[in-house]
PDB file of C-alpha atoms in Angstrom:
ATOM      1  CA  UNK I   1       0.000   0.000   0.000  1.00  0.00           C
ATOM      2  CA  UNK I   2       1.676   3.153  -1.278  1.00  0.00           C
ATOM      3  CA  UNK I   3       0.985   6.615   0.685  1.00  0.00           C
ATOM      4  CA  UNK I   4       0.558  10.380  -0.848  1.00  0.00           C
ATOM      5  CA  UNK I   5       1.485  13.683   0.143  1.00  0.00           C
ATOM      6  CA  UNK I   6      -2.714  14.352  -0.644  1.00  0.00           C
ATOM      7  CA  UNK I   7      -4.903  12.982   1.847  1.00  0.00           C
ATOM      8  CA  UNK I   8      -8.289  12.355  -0.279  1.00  0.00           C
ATOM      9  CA  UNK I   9     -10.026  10.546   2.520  1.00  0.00           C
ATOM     10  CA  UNK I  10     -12.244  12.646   5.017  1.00  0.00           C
ATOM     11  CA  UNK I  11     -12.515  10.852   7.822  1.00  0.00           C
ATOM     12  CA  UNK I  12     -15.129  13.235   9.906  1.00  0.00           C
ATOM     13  CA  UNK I  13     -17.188  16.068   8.190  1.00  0.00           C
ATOM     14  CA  UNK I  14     -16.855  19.386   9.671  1.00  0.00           C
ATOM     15  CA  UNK I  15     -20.620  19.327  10.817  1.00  0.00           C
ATOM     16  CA  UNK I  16     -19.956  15.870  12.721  1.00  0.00           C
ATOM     17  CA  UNK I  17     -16.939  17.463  14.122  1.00  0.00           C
ATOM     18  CA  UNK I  18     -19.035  20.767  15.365  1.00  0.00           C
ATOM     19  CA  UNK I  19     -21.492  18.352  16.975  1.00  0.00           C
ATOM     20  CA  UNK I  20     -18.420  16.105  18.339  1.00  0.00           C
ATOM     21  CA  UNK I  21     -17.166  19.680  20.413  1.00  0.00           C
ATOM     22  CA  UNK I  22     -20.952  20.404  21.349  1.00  0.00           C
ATOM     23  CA  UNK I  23     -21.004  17.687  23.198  1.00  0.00           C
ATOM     24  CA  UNK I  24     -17.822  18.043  24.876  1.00  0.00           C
ATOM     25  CA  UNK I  25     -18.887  21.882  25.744  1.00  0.00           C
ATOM     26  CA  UNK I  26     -22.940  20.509  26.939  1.00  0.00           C
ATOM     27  CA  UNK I  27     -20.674  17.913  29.324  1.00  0.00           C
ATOM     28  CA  UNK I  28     -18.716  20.671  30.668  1.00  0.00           C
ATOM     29  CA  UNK I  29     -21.340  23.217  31.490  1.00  0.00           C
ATOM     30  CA  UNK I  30     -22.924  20.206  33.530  1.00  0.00           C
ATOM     31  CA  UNK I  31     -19.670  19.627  35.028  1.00  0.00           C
ATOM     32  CA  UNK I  32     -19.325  23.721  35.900  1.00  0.00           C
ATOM     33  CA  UNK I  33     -23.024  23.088  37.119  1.00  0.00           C
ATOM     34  CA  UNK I  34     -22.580  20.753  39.541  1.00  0.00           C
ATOM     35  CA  UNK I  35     -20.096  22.505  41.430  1.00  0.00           C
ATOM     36  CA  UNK I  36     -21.506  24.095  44.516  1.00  0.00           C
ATOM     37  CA  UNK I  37     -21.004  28.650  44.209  1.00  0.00           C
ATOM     38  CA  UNK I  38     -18.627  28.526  46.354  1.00  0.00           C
ATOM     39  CA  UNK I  39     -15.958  25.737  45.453  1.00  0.00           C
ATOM     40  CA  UNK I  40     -16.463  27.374  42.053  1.00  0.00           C
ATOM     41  CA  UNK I  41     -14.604  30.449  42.939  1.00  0.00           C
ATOM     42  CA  UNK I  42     -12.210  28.845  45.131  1.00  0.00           C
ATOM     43  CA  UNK I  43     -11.613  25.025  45.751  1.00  0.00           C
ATOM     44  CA  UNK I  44      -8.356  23.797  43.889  1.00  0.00           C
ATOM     45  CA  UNK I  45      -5.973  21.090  44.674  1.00  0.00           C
ATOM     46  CA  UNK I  46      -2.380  20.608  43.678  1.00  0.00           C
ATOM     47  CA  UNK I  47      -1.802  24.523  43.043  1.00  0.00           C
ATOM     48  CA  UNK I  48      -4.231  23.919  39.739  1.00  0.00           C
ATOM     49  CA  UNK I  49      -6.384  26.759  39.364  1.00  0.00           C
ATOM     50  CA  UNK I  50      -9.849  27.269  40.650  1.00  0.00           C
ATOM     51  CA  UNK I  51     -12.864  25.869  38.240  1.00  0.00           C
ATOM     52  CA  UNK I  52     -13.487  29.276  37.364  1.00  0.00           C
ATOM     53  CA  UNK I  53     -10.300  30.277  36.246  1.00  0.00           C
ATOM     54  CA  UNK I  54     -10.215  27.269  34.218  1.00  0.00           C
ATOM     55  CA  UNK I  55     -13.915  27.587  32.677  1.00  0.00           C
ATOM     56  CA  UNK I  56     -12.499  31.365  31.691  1.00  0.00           C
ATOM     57  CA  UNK I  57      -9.522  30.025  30.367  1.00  0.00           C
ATOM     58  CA  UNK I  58     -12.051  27.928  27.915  1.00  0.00           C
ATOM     59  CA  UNK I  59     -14.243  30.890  27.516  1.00  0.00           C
ATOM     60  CA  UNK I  60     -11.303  33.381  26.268  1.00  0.00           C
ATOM     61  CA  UNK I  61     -10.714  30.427  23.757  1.00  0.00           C
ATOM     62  CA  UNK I  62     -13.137  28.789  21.706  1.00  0.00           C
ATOM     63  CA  UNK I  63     -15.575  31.486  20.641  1.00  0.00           C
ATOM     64  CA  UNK I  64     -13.012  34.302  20.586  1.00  0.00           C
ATOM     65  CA  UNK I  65     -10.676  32.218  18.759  1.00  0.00           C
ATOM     66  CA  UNK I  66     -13.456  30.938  16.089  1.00  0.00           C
ATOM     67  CA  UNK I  67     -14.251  34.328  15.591  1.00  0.00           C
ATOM     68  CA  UNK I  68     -10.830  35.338  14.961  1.00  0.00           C
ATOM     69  CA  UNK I  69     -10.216  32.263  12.525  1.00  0.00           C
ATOM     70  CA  UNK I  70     -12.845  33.772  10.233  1.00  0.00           C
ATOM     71  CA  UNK I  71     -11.979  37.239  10.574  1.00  0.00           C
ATOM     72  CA  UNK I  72      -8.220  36.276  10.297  1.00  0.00           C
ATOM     73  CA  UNK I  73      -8.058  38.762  13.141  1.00  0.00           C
ATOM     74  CA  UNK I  74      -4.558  37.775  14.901  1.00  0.00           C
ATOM     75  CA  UNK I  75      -5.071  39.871  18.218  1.00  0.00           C
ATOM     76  CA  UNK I  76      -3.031  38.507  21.130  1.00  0.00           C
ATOM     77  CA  UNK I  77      -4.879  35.946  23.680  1.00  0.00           C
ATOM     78  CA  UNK I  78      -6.633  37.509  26.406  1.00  0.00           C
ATOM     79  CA  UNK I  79      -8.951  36.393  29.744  1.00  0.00           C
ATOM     80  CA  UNK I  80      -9.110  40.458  30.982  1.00  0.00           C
ATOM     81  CA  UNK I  81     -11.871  42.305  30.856  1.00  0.00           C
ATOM     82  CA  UNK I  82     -14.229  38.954  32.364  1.00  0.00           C
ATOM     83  CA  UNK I  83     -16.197  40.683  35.161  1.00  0.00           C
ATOM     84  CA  UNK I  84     -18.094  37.434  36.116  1.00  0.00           C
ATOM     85  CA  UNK I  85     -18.907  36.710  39.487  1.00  0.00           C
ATOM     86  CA  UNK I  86     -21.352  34.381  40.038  1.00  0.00           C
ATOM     87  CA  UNK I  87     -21.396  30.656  38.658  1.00  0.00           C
ATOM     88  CA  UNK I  88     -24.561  31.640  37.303  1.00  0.00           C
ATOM     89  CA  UNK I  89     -23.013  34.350  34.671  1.00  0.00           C
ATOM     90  CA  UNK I  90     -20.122  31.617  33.741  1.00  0.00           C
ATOM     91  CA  UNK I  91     -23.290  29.683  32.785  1.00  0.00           C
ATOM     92  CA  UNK I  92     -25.173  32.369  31.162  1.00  0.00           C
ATOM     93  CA  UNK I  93     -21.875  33.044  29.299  1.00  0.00           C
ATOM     94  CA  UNK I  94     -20.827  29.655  28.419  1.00  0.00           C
ATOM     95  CA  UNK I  95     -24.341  29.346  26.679  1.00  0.00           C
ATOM     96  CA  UNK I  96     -23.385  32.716  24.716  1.00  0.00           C
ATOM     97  CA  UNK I  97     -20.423  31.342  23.402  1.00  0.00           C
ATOM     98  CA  UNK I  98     -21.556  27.741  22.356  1.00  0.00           C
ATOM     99  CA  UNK I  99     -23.910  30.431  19.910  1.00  0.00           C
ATOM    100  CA  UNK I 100     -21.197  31.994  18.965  1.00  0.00           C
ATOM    101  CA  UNK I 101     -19.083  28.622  18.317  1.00  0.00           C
ATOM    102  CA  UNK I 102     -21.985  27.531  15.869  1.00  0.00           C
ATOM    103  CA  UNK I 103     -22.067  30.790  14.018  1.00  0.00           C
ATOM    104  CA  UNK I 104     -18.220  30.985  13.222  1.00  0.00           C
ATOM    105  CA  UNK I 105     -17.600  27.239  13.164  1.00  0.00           C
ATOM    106  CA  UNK I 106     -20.266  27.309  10.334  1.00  0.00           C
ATOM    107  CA  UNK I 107     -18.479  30.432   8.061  1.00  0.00           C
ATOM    108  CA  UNK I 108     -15.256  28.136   7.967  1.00  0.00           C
ATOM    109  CA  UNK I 109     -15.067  27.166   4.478  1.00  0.00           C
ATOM    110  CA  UNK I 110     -14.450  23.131   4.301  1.00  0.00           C
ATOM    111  CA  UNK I 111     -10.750  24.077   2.025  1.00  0.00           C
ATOM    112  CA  UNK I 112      -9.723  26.202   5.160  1.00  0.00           C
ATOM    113  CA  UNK I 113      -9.215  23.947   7.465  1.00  0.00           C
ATOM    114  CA  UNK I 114      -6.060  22.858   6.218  1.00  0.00           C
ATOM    115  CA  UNK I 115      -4.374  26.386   5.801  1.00  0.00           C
ATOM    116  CA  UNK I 116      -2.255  27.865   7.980  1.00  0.00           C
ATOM    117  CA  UNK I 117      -3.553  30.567  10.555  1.00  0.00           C
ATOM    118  CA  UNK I 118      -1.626  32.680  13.152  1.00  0.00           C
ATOM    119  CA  UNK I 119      -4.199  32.553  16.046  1.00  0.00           C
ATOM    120  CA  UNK I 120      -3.448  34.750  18.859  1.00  0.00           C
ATOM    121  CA  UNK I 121      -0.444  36.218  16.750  1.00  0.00           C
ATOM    122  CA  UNK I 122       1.453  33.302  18.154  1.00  0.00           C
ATOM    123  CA  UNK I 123       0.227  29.823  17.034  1.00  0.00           C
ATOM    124  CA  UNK I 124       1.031  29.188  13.425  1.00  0.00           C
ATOM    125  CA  UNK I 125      -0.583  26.000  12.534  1.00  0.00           C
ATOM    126  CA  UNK I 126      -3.667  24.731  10.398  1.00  0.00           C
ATOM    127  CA  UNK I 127      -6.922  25.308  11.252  1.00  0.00           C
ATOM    128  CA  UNK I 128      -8.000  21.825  12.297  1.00  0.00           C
ATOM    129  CA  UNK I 129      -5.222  21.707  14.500  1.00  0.00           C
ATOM    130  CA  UNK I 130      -6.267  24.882  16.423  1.00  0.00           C
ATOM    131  CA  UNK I 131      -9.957  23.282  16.824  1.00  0.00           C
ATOM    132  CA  UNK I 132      -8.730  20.262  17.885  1.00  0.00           C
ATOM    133  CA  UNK I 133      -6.907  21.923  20.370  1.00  0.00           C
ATOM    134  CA  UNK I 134      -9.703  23.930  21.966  1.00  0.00           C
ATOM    135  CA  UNK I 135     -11.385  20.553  21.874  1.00  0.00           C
ATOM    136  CA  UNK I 136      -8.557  18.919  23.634  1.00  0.00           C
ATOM    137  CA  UNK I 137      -7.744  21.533  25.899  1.00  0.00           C
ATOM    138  CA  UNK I 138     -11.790  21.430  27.385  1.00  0.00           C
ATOM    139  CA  UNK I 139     -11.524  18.113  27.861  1.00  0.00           C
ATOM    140  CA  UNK I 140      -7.884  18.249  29.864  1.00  0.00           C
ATOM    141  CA  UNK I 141      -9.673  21.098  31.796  1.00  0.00           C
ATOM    142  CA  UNK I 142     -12.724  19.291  32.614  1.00  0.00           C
ATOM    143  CA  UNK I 143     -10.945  16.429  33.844  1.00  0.00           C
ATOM    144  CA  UNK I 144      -9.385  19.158  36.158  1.00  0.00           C
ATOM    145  CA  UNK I 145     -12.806  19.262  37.230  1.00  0.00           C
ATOM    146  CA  UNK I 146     -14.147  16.236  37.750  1.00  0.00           C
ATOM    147  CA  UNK I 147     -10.876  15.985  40.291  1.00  0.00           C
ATOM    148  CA  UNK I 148     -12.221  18.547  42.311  1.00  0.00           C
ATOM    149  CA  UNK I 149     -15.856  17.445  42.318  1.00  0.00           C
ATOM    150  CA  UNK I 150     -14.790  14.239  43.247  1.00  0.00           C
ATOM    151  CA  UNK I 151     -11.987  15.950  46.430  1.00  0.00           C
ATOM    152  CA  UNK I 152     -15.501  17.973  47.245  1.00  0.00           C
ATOM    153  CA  UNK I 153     -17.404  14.117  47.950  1.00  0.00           C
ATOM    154  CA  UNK I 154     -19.643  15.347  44.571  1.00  0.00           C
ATOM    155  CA  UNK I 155     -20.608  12.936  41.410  1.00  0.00           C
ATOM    156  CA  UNK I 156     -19.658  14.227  38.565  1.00  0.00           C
ATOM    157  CA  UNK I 157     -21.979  13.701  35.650  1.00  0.00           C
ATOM    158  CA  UNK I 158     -20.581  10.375  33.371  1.00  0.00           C
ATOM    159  CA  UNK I 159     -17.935  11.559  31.088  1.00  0.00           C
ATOM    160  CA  UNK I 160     -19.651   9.514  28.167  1.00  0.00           C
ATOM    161  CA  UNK I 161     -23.029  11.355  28.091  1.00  0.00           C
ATOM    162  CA  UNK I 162     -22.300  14.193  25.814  1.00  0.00           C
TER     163      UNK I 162
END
């Protein structure tokens, strides 16, 4: 079996890849959920950061970022300028951004995922590998999580029911 520099093959569509990270982000806002207000703001273990600095870590990503994928806007990474302060805005605003996910994940033309965008001004790579990232990073984040729900004596919801 002989291999090609072209890959003709597509493995996973980019709307089966949308609803893949949907489901990933619906399991994480029920993960953020479950956390009692409190612990949200302030249990952490290990010197990891709080829950809520990691769910604004994932906020500052995945809808900014989309947006500035299809705006080829290469503005530097930022979490300032997040005034939330209850668990119940890092919902609110979690639900604002999965809009805003579908909305720019949708304007990606299928031929740009392969080129080459400088997100942030600092990560030169394709496309697909910048989404997979945000994808992976959730997940490493939310297993962050699940660590401190279970340290806090709390279920966490099953990993597999996105």
């Amino acid at each position: 079996m002989s291999t090609t520099t072209t890959e003709t093959a597509q493995i996973i569509s980019p709307s089966q890849l949308l609803n893949h990270w949907q489901g990933h982000r619906a399991l994480t806002r029920r993960v953020i959920d479950a956390f009692p207000e409190k612990e949200f703001f302030e249990y952490a273990i290990g010197g990891m950061r709080a829950a809520s600095q990691l769910t604004l870590e994932l906020l500052a990503i995945g809808a900014p970022a989309l947006k500035a994928i299809v705006e080829r806007d290469e503005r530097p990474y930022t979490e300032e300028g997040s005034a939330l302060t209850t668990k119940a805005e890092f919902l609110q605003q979690w639900d604002a951004s999965t809009a805003i996910i579908n909305t720019y994940f949708l304007q990606i033309p299928r031929e740009d995922f392969s080129k080459t965008f400088n997100l942030f001004g600092q990560y030169n790579s394709p496309i697909i590998d910048s989404i997979l990232y945000f994808i992976d990073n959730e997940i490493h984040h939310r297993g962050q999580m699940y660590v401190y729900l279970r340290g806090l004596g709390i279920e966490p919801p099953f990993f597999w029911e996105r």
